[in-house]
Amino acid sequence: MATFFPGESHTFSEYLLVPGYSSSECIPNNVSLKTPLTRFKRGEEPEISLNIPMVSAIMQSVSGVDMGVALATEGGISFIYGSQTPESEAAMVKAVKDHKAGFVESDSTLTPDMTMEQVIALKDKTGHSTMPVTDDGTPRGKLLGIVTSRDYRPSRDDHSKKVAEFMTPRAELIVGDKDITLKDANDLIWDKKLNALPVVDDNDHLVGIVFRKDYDSHKTNPNELLDANKRYMVGAGINTRDYAERVPLLVEAGADVLCIDSSEGYSEWQKRTIEWIRANYGDSVKVGAGNVVDADGFRFLADCGADFIKVGIGGGSICITRETKGIGRGQATALIDVCRARDEYFEETGVYVPVCSDGGIVYDYHMTLALAMGADFLMLGRYFARFDESPTSRVNVNGQYMKEYWGEGSARARNWQRYDLGGAQKLSFVEGVDSYVPYAGSLKDGVNGTLYKVKSTMCNCGALSIPELQEKARLTLVSATSIVEGGAHDVVVKDSQQTVSYN
Ligand code: RVP
């Protein structure tokens, strides 16, 4: 006879935290959100820890290069999507690894034969007055000179004058070598009283420009997640079919951690994938696996050697797996079950395998709940898709700014494979939808606002760290009626459309 899991399966909105005692120490500024990303033995430190418990979903509409840079800047990590060729995925990983904080790629590069008229127009458009001049007019071309507002006088000069006639030529420029650190670049800027330092490679091609005003960029991003060579950390999605081809390219490109991307992870395919990685790279390549929704699935992947394990089937905002295939489990119940299994596994083996709660986070408080239930970190799709840094463009839908967001199992994501990989995959059903999500501005502002709320709630629970929250949190299930009580109720909420008079 089939196994029946006891009780119902619940989701985040059906739980609340009951506050615990908070001492005067419990203020958001004292809270640390540092959390393990990869497995470690009792008494040892994980090889990779995150500074904030957030990773971006392995999705075309979420995790590209800009997301990788922006999230690592805040202390989390992106998993570049795997539903593209191994070569293009590796190129994205490399672009994040090559990104040098504070080394700006100019958006107003000139060629020597452009006119002052064009320079003035470009300056009006971009607002930037420092413009490199390259042989081909691209920000990676051979550096020929630089134009700043000190090089010309729009009110007096002939606007048809060529850039070559008034730029400061290469021979007179102080430049930085491509391997220069941001600190040394800034020192040079201060020592030589420069406003900007062009940085060039061995062939004198422009790599970027360091501006004087960026001097404090490290201080403004104290959580940034860097590798031993001070490059941003980045992850990459893999699958259980082409790993022998894909993994070497991703490792070569510098990926810090991989993750098998699948809606169902309790499978021989995942075992084989992890075994192949261990046979070829030992423990030096970190790989997460999933997704699972119960203790059996967790234990299987932990025994296979997964570095972290993702939990969640069918809870994603764009996911219709439960409707289509009838598999899954309420995210909160699945998470609680798996985290209990993780703790038992740790007791038995002395090996801690971090758990990632993947999908279904709707409100910021759901993040705190997931951490309280035992998650070490969270994978978020919808949340990150809303920001400037997601790979999709902002669109205006009925007067409201939106970003596009589609599932990896949607017709849209699969169409990409069908069209671009030569008709290899013709799938007869979809597990995800194509949607819009409300635009939410910059990742930095959004993440900082969210994490301030998470830290405040942790303080209400008397916790100054995630492990402390997991130990001290007191959770309660709520009835449907008490959920109504939790919103504004029995009042007429004010809105700008109402007509009000005071007599
Ligand atoms: P959410 O954050 O709720 O938007 O969920 C994101 C998660 O949804 C992903 O990390 C992944 O596990 C899952 N997903 C992605 N595509 C699909 C699908 O098409 N069904 N599901």
XYZ file of C-alpha atoms and ligand atoms in Angstrom:
524
model
C 0.000 0.000 0.000
C 1.102 3.521 -0.685
C 2.702 5.615 2.050
C 0.528 8.412 3.425
C 2.381 11.302 5.055
C 0.702 12.254 8.339
C -0.981 15.637 8.601
C -1.516 18.247 5.927
C 1.204 19.987 4.024
C 1.439 23.691 4.783
C 2.929 26.751 3.231
C 4.649 29.838 4.676
C 1.529 32.008 4.923
C 0.018 29.494 7.323
C 2.716 30.140 9.955
C 3.670 33.001 12.231
C 6.543 33.559 14.631
C 5.707 34.015 18.297
C 8.126 36.641 19.691
C 10.695 35.586 22.258
C 12.562 37.677 24.835
C 14.755 40.308 23.225
C 17.507 41.937 25.246
C 18.802 45.454 24.585
C 21.550 43.825 22.491
C 18.915 42.776 19.990
C 19.051 45.546 17.422
C 19.284 45.039 13.645
C 22.822 46.456 13.453
C 24.064 43.651 15.718
C 22.573 40.869 13.576
C 24.864 38.736 11.388
C 23.296 36.969 8.407
C 26.392 34.920 7.574
C 25.423 31.373 6.631
C 27.052 28.235 5.179
C 26.718 27.479 1.460
C 28.653 24.202 1.299
C 28.927 21.097 3.482
C 31.410 20.978 6.351
C 32.486 18.630 9.128
C 31.761 19.217 12.807
C 34.262 21.706 14.220
C 35.357 22.911 10.775
C 34.355 25.968 8.767
C 32.485 25.641 5.427
C 34.688 26.387 2.426
C 32.103 28.862 1.166
C 29.788 30.934 3.335
C 27.359 33.606 2.173
C 27.216 36.984 3.890
C 23.459 37.188 3.299
C 21.160 34.145 3.002
C 20.033 34.829 -0.572
C 20.835 33.181 -3.889
C 19.203 33.971 -7.225
C 17.288 31.282 -9.093
C 18.835 29.330 -11.965
C 16.576 30.975 -14.525
C 16.861 32.771 -17.864
C 14.720 35.628 -16.610
C 16.676 36.046 -13.354
C 20.374 35.179 -13.300
C 22.620 36.783 -15.903
C 25.880 38.735 -15.559
C 24.406 41.911 -14.051
C 22.525 39.894 -11.430
C 25.730 37.963 -10.649
C 27.670 41.153 -10.000
C 24.894 42.958 -8.107
C 24.076 40.069 -5.792
C 27.714 39.246 -4.994
C 28.178 42.953 -4.211
C 25.517 42.600 -1.515
C 26.931 39.325 -0.136
C 24.825 36.639 -1.847
C 25.446 34.564 -4.953
C 23.763 34.073 -8.338
C 23.466 30.809 -10.182
C 23.817 31.619 -13.878
C 21.114 29.767 -15.812
C 22.006 26.490 -17.470
C 19.309 26.539 -20.175
C 21.780 27.853 -22.712
C 24.816 26.376 -24.444
C 27.743 25.419 -22.175
C 29.863 27.996 -24.021
C 27.499 30.918 -23.464
C 26.933 29.960 -19.840
C 30.710 29.779 -19.267
C 31.098 33.196 -20.926
C 28.581 34.658 -18.441
C 30.420 33.092 -15.507
C 33.696 34.513 -16.805
C 32.146 37.964 -17.236
C 31.147 37.997 -13.548
C 34.591 36.750 -12.492
C 36.314 39.355 -14.709
C 34.153 42.180 -13.419
C 36.286 44.497 -11.371
C 34.378 46.575 -8.870
C 35.139 50.222 -9.425
C 36.488 49.589 -12.978
C 33.813 51.242 -15.056
C 33.086 50.417 -18.702
C 32.526 53.776 -20.401
C 29.147 54.405 -22.003
C 30.507 57.349 -23.982
C 33.519 56.222 -25.977
C 34.694 58.373 -28.886
C 36.655 57.903 -32.105
C 39.294 60.490 -33.139
C 37.308 61.655 -36.168
C 34.140 62.525 -34.256
C 33.324 66.243 -33.967
C 33.015 68.456 -30.911
C 29.333 68.778 -31.826
C 28.953 65.013 -31.336
C 30.935 65.104 -28.078
C 28.619 67.784 -26.665
C 25.542 65.809 -27.738
C 26.897 62.636 -26.123
C 27.712 64.463 -22.911
C 24.157 65.869 -22.794
C 22.773 62.361 -23.319
C 24.865 60.432 -20.766
C 25.754 63.194 -18.339
C 29.370 61.947 -18.374
C 32.101 64.413 -19.227
C 35.100 62.024 -19.174
C 35.207 60.193 -22.507
C 37.898 57.767 -23.644
C 38.916 57.818 -27.313
C 39.592 54.437 -28.931
C 40.466 53.313 -32.451
C 37.064 51.674 -33.022
C 34.896 53.712 -30.652
C 34.194 50.732 -28.361
C 34.957 50.691 -24.617
C 37.420 47.817 -25.229
C 39.204 49.369 -28.237
C 42.827 50.551 -28.415
C 43.215 53.669 -26.271
C 44.170 56.773 -28.285
C 43.373 59.543 -25.828
C 40.813 60.990 -23.476
C 38.470 63.978 -23.597
C 37.311 65.795 -20.480
C 35.449 69.087 -20.087
C 38.835 70.765 -19.592
C 39.814 69.973 -23.198
C 37.295 72.202 -24.987
C 35.156 75.300 -24.547
C 31.755 74.854 -26.199
C 30.978 78.594 -26.092
C 34.120 79.638 -27.963
C 35.409 76.682 -29.980
C 34.447 75.648 -33.495
C 32.040 72.723 -33.018
C 33.232 71.023 -36.211
C 36.707 70.474 -34.691
C 37.729 66.787 -34.632
C 38.307 64.916 -31.363
C 41.894 64.149 -32.486
C 42.644 67.898 -32.408
C 41.562 68.595 -28.819
C 41.805 65.271 -26.892
C 44.627 64.617 -24.453
C 46.624 62.046 -26.464
C 47.625 58.617 -25.151
C 51.295 59.623 -24.846
C 50.398 62.241 -22.226
C 48.091 60.001 -20.178
C 48.883 58.203 -16.956
C 47.316 54.739 -17.208
C 47.004 51.684 -14.958
C 48.045 48.177 -15.939
C 45.232 45.591 -16.265
C 46.359 43.789 -13.092
C 46.260 46.925 -10.943
C 44.109 46.572 -7.829
C 41.383 49.057 -7.057
C 43.363 50.208 -4.041
C 46.518 50.895 -6.101
C 44.444 52.602 -8.801
C 42.946 54.881 -6.181
C 46.361 55.616 -4.690
C 47.619 56.611 -8.155
C 44.597 58.851 -8.673
C 45.326 60.643 -5.403
C 49.114 60.824 -5.836
C 48.921 62.199 -9.371
C 45.867 64.397 -8.703
C 43.840 62.710 -11.476
C 40.090 62.651 -11.946
C 40.082 59.332 -13.758
C 42.572 56.559 -14.474
C 42.180 54.551 -17.709
C 43.262 50.932 -17.244
C 44.734 49.115 -20.280
C 45.845 45.588 -21.155
C 49.182 44.507 -22.690
C 48.014 45.615 -26.155
C 46.959 49.032 -24.900
C 43.283 48.127 -25.190
C 41.006 49.763 -22.649
C 39.901 47.490 -19.782
C 37.977 50.100 -17.788
C 38.238 53.458 -16.088
C 38.583 54.096 -12.366
C 37.024 57.369 -11.297
C 38.071 59.394 -8.312
C 34.538 59.405 -6.914
C 34.495 55.581 -6.654
C 37.221 55.703 -4.020
C 34.891 54.483 -1.313
C 33.153 51.687 -3.246
C 34.575 48.938 -1.022
C 33.446 50.752 2.091
C 29.898 51.041 0.761
C 29.675 47.276 0.108
C 31.048 45.722 3.300
C 29.274 42.388 2.654
C 30.555 41.738 -0.859
C 31.234 38.074 -1.539
C 34.763 37.686 -2.905
C 37.007 34.720 -3.683
C 40.640 34.403 -2.567
C 41.676 36.585 -5.519
C 39.192 39.300 -4.594
C 36.914 38.478 -7.560
C 33.148 38.226 -7.172
C 31.867 34.747 -6.414
C 29.364 33.229 -8.814
C 27.516 29.927 -9.209
C 26.219 28.100 -12.289
C 23.397 25.691 -13.047
C 24.130 22.308 -14.614
C 21.928 19.422 -15.762
C 22.146 15.640 -15.573
C 22.681 15.161 -19.319
C 25.632 17.176 -20.619
C 27.732 17.554 -17.431
C 30.841 15.943 -18.962
C 30.923 18.737 -21.498
C 29.503 21.628 -19.428
C 31.244 21.253 -16.054
C 34.837 21.583 -17.397
C 33.924 24.816 -19.208
C 32.262 26.279 -16.115
C 35.182 25.304 -13.885
C 37.631 26.778 -16.397
C 35.566 30.003 -16.462
C 35.929 30.242 -12.680
C 32.521 29.151 -11.305
C 32.797 28.894 -7.509
C 29.890 26.491 -7.064
C 27.580 24.488 -9.324
C 24.022 23.342 -8.783
C 22.075 20.611 -10.534
C 18.927 22.307 -11.747
C 15.930 20.019 -11.693
C 12.394 20.094 -10.349
C 12.890 16.547 -9.057
C 16.202 15.560 -7.468
C 15.614 12.180 -5.820
C 17.011 10.321 -8.828
C 19.771 8.110 -10.141
C 20.559 10.889 -12.667
C 21.650 13.232 -9.900
C 23.696 10.484 -8.252
C 25.552 9.859 -11.513
C 26.186 13.567 -12.025
C 27.678 14.032 -8.553
C 29.744 10.841 -8.917
C 31.167 12.093 -12.212
C 32.153 15.407 -10.586
C 33.791 13.644 -7.611
C 35.628 11.209 -9.935
C 37.005 14.049 -12.026
C 37.498 16.861 -9.505
C 37.316 15.315 -6.031
C 35.905 17.794 -3.522
C 37.440 20.801 -5.228
C 34.296 21.424 -7.301
C 31.327 22.283 -5.124
C 27.921 21.082 -6.304
C 24.439 21.478 -4.874
C 21.585 19.124 -5.787
C 17.798 18.909 -5.626
C 14.995 19.514 -5.436
C 13.599 17.237 -2.740
C 10.661 17.580 -0.346
C 11.225 14.924 2.313
C 13.803 13.247 4.517
C 14.365 10.298 2.133
C 15.246 12.612 -0.727
C 17.592 14.619 1.515
C 19.401 11.575 2.840
C 19.842 10.159 -0.656
C 21.491 13.327 -1.994
C 23.539 13.857 1.187
C 24.926 10.311 0.805
C 25.664 11.048 -2.860
C 27.943 13.864 -1.643
C 25.902 16.958 -2.540
C 27.413 20.130 -1.065
C 23.997 21.608 -0.356
C 20.460 20.415 -0.969
C 17.545 22.401 -2.352
C 14.011 21.922 -1.091
C 10.831 22.660 -3.010
C 8.624 21.152 -5.667
C 5.797 23.140 -7.181
C 5.924 26.166 -4.845
C 7.578 28.583 -7.293
C 5.456 31.568 -8.296
C 5.597 30.651 -12.009
C 5.495 26.895 -11.375
C 2.503 24.714 -12.276
C 4.210 21.363 -11.655
C 1.661 20.431 -8.979
C -1.235 21.168 -11.313
C 0.371 19.470 -14.282
C 1.959 16.402 -12.716
C 0.371 16.127 -9.288
C 3.715 16.019 -7.464
C 5.003 18.320 -4.740
C 4.441 19.288 -1.132
C 3.589 22.472 0.778
C 6.868 24.394 1.007
C 6.851 24.956 4.780
C 6.120 21.324 5.614
C 8.728 20.094 3.117
C 11.323 22.465 4.546
C 10.660 21.538 8.183
C 10.867 17.823 7.315
C 14.124 18.170 5.372
C 15.785 20.415 7.976
C 14.967 17.844 10.646
C 16.638 15.214 8.448
C 19.680 17.468 8.010
C 20.067 17.829 11.784
C 19.749 14.061 12.285
C 22.312 13.476 9.540
C 24.671 15.900 11.279
C 24.191 14.109 14.622
C 24.915 10.728 13.021
C 27.753 11.574 10.634
C 29.227 14.853 11.899
C 28.642 16.302 8.404
C 26.470 19.390 8.039
C 24.808 19.694 4.617
C 23.226 23.149 4.218
C 19.603 23.308 3.092
C 18.289 25.860 0.596
C 14.589 26.716 0.550
C 13.778 27.194 -3.140
C 10.655 28.976 -4.370
C 7.405 30.213 -2.897
C 8.725 33.260 -1.026
C 6.062 35.928 -1.531
C 6.491 38.383 1.341
C 9.716 39.447 3.044
C 8.532 37.843 6.279
C 8.408 34.468 4.491
C 12.222 34.691 4.352
C 12.455 34.993 8.118
C 9.992 32.118 8.512
C 12.007 29.899 6.142
C 15.230 30.646 8.053
C 13.454 30.011 11.360
C 12.196 26.661 10.025
C 15.790 25.669 9.411
C 16.781 26.879 5.937
C 20.420 27.951 5.731
C 19.710 30.120 2.708
C 16.963 30.895 0.201
C 16.724 30.666 -3.583
C 14.538 33.409 -5.034
C 13.215 33.861 -8.551
C 10.255 36.262 -8.563
C 11.910 38.443 -5.919
C 15.036 39.102 -8.015
C 13.240 39.197 -11.391
C 11.676 42.530 -10.325
C 14.968 44.434 -10.086
C 16.908 46.469 -12.659
C 19.649 43.819 -12.719
C 17.502 40.921 -13.980
C 18.148 40.189 -17.670
C 14.726 41.245 -18.970
C 13.665 44.717 -20.000
C 11.239 46.908 -18.127
C 7.872 47.227 -19.855
C 4.849 49.403 -19.290
C 1.713 47.292 -18.825
C -1.478 49.329 -18.538
C 0.448 52.239 -17.044
C 2.437 50.191 -14.534
C 6.114 49.311 -14.907
C 6.702 45.559 -14.994
C 9.523 43.098 -15.680
C 8.968 39.853 -17.541
C 9.421 36.620 -15.602
C 9.028 33.103 -16.980
C 9.618 29.593 -15.651
C 12.392 27.318 -16.852
C 9.687 24.754 -17.596
C 7.531 27.238 -19.527
C 6.962 27.089 -23.255
C 9.068 30.230 -23.538
C 12.176 28.722 -21.925
C 11.747 25.473 -23.787
C 11.151 27.270 -27.044
C 14.621 28.710 -26.690
C 16.041 25.191 -26.603
C 13.833 24.005 -29.412
C 14.747 26.856 -31.742
C 18.379 27.334 -30.817
C 19.450 23.746 -30.301
C 18.010 22.428 -33.520
C 14.736 20.865 -32.486
C 16.255 18.424 -30.039
C 13.479 18.830 -27.494
C 9.805 18.667 -28.304
C 8.043 18.534 -24.991
C 4.357 17.912 -24.911
C 3.499 19.716 -21.679
C 4.719 22.722 -19.737
C 5.398 23.078 -16.018
C 5.735 26.844 -15.863
C 4.115 30.054 -17.059
C 5.274 33.295 -18.687
C 4.367 36.331 -16.568
C 4.959 39.928 -15.475
C 6.130 41.001 -12.038
C 5.952 44.595 -10.729
C 9.203 46.492 -11.324
C 11.005 47.194 -8.043
C 14.036 49.405 -8.812
C 17.601 48.546 -7.863
C 18.641 45.286 -6.244
C 20.725 47.102 -3.670
C 17.804 49.139 -2.313
C 15.415 46.180 -2.445
C 17.739 43.717 -0.719
C 18.758 46.183 1.973
C 15.117 46.999 2.750
C 14.160 43.332 2.921
C 17.082 42.320 5.091
C 16.438 45.142 7.513
C 12.980 43.651 8.062
C 14.434 40.142 8.444
C 16.925 41.406 11.022
C 14.195 43.271 12.941
C 12.064 40.136 13.174
C 15.092 38.124 14.269
C 15.551 40.667 17.061
C 11.917 40.094 18.109
C 12.859 36.432 18.451
C 15.951 37.289 20.508
C 18.319 36.068 17.765
C 21.478 37.757 16.521
C 22.435 35.086 13.990
C 20.690 32.538 11.759
C 21.733 29.511 13.884
C 20.427 31.336 16.960
C 17.132 32.044 15.170
C 16.807 28.357 14.258
C 17.342 27.397 17.880
C 15.140 30.024 19.513
C 12.321 30.520 16.984
C 8.801 29.635 18.176
C 6.404 28.986 15.327
C 2.660 28.612 15.294
C 0.204 27.470 12.646
C -2.563 29.973 11.998
C -6.191 29.321 11.128
C -7.785 30.810 8.014
C -9.751 33.197 10.252
C -6.685 34.441 12.082
C -5.009 35.150 8.725
C -7.880 37.586 8.080
C -7.241 39.110 11.514
C -3.585 39.696 10.495
C -4.478 42.118 7.699
C -6.321 45.430 7.985
C -9.892 44.464 8.855
C -13.204 46.041 9.831
C -12.059 49.465 8.662
C -12.497 51.251 5.322
C -8.935 51.622 4.106
C -8.253 55.101 2.692
C -7.422 55.413 -0.962
C -6.813 58.387 -3.246
C -9.966 57.755 -5.339
C -12.376 58.458 -2.454
C -14.177 61.770 -2.221
C -14.163 63.041 1.364
C -15.876 66.099 2.857
C -15.626 67.294 6.469
C -19.130 68.688 7.052
P 9.850 31.873 -6.961
O 10.952 32.503 -6.160
O 8.633 31.604 -6.161
O 9.553 32.685 -8.195
O 10.374 30.434 -7.418
C 11.560 30.237 -8.127
C 11.805 28.770 -8.274
O 10.769 28.163 -9.063
C 13.069 28.380 -8.994
O 14.230 28.489 -8.223
C 12.775 26.934 -9.394
O 12.998 26.024 -8.350
C 11.293 26.975 -9.667
N 10.987 27.022 -11.094
C 11.674 27.605 -12.101
N 11.016 27.386 -13.246
C 9.946 26.666 -12.910
C 8.927 26.166 -13.814
O 8.871 26.528 -14.987
N 8.050 25.320 -13.312
N 9.930 26.453 -11.595
